XYZ file of C-alpha atoms in Angstrom:
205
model
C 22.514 -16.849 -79.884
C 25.121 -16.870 -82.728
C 22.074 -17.353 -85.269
C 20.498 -14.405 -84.069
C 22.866 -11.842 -83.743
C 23.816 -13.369 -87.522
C 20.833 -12.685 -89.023
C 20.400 -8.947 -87.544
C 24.162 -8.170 -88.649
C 23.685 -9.396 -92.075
C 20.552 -7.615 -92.689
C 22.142 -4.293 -91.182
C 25.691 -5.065 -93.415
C 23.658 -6.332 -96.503
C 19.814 -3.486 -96.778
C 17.918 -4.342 -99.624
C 19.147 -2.157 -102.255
C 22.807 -2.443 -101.147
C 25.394 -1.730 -103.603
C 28.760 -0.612 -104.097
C 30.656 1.388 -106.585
C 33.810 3.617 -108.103
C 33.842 5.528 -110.974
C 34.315 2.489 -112.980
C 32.135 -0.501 -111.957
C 28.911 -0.605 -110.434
C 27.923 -3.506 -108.164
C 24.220 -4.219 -107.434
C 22.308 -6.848 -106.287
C 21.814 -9.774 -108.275
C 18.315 -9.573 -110.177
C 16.528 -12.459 -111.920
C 15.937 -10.362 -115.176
C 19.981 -10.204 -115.334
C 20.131 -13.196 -117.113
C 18.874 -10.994 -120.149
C 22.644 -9.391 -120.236
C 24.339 -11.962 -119.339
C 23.271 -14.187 -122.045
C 25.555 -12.110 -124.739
C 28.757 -12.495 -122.591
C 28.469 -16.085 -121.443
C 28.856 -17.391 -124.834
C 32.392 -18.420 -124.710
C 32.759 -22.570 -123.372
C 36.766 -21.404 -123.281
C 34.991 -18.892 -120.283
C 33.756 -21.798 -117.848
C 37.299 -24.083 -118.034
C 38.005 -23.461 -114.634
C 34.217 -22.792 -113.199
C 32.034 -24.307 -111.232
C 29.341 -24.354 -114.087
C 29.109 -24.333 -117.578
C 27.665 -21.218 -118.206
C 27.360 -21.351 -121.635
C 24.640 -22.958 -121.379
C 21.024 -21.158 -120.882
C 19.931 -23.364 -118.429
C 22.689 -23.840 -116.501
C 22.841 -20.185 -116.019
C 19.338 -19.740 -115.230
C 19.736 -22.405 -112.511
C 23.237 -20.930 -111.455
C 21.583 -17.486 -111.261
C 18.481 -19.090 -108.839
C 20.679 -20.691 -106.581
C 22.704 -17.191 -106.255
C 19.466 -15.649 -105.455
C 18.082 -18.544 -102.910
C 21.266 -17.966 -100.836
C 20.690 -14.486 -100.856
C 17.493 -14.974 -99.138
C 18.876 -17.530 -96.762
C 21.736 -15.050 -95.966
C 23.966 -17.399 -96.943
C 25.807 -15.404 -99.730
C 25.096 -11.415 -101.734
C 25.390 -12.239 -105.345
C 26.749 -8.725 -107.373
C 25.741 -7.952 -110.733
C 28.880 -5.890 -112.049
C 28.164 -2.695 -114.487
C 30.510 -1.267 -116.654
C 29.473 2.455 -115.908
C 31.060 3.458 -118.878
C 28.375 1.601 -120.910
C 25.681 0.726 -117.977
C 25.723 -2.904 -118.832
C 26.163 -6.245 -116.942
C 29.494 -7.421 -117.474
C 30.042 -10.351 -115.105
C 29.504 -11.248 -111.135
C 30.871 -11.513 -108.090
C 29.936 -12.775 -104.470
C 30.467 -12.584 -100.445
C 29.973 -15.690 -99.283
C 30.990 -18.137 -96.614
C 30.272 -15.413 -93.819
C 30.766 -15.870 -90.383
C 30.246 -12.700 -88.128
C 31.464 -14.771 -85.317
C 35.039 -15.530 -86.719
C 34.746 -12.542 -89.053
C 35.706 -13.762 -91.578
C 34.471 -13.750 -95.061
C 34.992 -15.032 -98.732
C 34.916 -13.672 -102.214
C 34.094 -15.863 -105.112
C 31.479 -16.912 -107.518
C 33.471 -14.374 -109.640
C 32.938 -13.990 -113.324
C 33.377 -11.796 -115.938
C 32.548 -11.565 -119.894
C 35.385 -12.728 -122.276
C 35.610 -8.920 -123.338
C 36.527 -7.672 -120.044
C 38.853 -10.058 -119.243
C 42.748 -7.570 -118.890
C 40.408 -4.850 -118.600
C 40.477 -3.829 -114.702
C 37.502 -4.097 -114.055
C 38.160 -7.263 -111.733
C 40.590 -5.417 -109.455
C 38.044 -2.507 -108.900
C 35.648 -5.171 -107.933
C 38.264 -6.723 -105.426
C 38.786 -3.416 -104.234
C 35.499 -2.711 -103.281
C 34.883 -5.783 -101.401
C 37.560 -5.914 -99.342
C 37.418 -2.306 -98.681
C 33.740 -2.779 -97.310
C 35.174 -6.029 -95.568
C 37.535 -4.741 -93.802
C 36.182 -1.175 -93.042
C 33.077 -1.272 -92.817
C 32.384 -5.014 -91.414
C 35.514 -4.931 -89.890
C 36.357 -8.510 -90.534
C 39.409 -9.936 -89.642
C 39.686 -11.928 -92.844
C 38.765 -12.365 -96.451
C 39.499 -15.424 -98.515
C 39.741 -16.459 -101.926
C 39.228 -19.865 -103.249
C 40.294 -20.449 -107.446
C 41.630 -23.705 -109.185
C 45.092 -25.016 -109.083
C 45.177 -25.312 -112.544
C 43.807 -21.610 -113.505
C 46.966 -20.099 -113.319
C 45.556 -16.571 -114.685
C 43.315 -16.305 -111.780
C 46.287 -17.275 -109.042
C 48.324 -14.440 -110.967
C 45.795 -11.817 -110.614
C 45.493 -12.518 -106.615
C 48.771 -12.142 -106.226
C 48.607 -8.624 -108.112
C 46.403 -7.654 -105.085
C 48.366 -8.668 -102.643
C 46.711 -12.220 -101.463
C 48.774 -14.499 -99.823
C 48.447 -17.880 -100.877
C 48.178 -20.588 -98.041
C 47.295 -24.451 -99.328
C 45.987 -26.539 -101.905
C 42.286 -28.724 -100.775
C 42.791 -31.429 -102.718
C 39.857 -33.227 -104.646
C 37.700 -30.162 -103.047
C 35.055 -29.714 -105.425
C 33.130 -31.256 -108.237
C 33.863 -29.731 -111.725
C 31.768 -30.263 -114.979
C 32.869 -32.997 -117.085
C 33.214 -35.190 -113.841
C 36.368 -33.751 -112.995
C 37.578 -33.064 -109.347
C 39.180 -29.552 -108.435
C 41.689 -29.612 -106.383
C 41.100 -25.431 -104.993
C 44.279 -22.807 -103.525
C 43.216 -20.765 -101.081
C 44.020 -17.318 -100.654
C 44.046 -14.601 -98.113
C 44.286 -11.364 -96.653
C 44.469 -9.929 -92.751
C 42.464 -6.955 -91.873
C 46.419 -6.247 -90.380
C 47.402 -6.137 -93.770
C 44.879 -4.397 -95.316
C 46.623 -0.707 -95.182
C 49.725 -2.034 -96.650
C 47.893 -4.022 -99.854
C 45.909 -0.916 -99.934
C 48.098 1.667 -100.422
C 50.546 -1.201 -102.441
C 48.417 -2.176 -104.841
C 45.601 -0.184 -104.796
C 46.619 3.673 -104.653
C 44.985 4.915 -107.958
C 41.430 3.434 -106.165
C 41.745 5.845 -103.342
């Protein structure tokens, strides 16, 4: 029964076509052809310290961009090409991921953005978007964030959005260079939402 009703609400949440937006990024679905503008902004190894894939690396992206794509189909995960509307090209990507209509709950990861738009707020108007649609549209009772211990950066900038941190997994996932994550997890309530919103996200609204 839970399969069911899964796949119907994700098709309904998640329409071919389905994208999000504010008058400074653009989020659209994922598109094989993407690895075109990527390629330019993926250059940096410095980029992929604390990732899941060294995507540096043409292949690795290629293969990182058809396994965001096969979990799309499996409605497992919706992979987001982010636009800079200000010059209508691909500057990084994001995810939802780990959904589970049942518990409501839902994740945000698989983040990444060019080493030129790193500081430029472009990630927090992605954020915003997300959990906006998460909470208000799907209203889910939870989104989480996963990063690495170690990427301090990353930890700092959830906190600038109000997540609340909650535990460390240790040795959680596999890392390139045969090194073991240990990952922080992050959250926020849909009984928070209002409060983070209008805290840390006022100029959005």
């Amino acid at each position: 029964m839970r399969s069911i009703s899964s796949d119907s609400l994700f098709n309904s949440f998640f329409p071919a076509g389905f994208s999000l937006e504010t008058a400074r990024v653009l989020l659209r679905p994922l598109h094989p052809n993407d690895i075109t503008g990527f390629l330019p902004i993926t250059q940096s190894s410095e980029l992929w310290k604390y990732f899941t894939a060294a995507l540096d690396d043409e292949a690795q992206l290629l293969l990182w961009i058809n396994e965001a794509l096969y979990e799309r189909a499996s409605g497992k995960r919706i992979p987001f090409t982010i636009t800079d509307k200000g010059t209508g090209v691909p500057c990084g990507s994001t995810s939802f991921g780990n959904i589970s209509f049942y518990d409501k709950r839902i994740e945000i990861g698989w983040s990444w953005l060019g080493a030129q738009y790193a500081g430029s707020g472009i990630n927090r108007h992605c954020k915003y978007l997300l959990l906006q649609y998460a909470f208000e549209t799907m209203q889910f009772e939870r989104v989480e964030i996963k990063t690495d211990v170690l990427n301090e950066r990353a930890r700092q900038a959830l906190r600038k959005i109000g997540a609340v941190e909650e535990g460390v997994l240790r040795s959680h996932m596999q890392m390139p260079a045969n090194r073991r994550r240990d990952s922080i997890y992050y959250s926020i309530l849909r009984s928070e939402w209002k409060e983070v919103k209008e805290k840390f996200f006022a100029d959005l609204l």
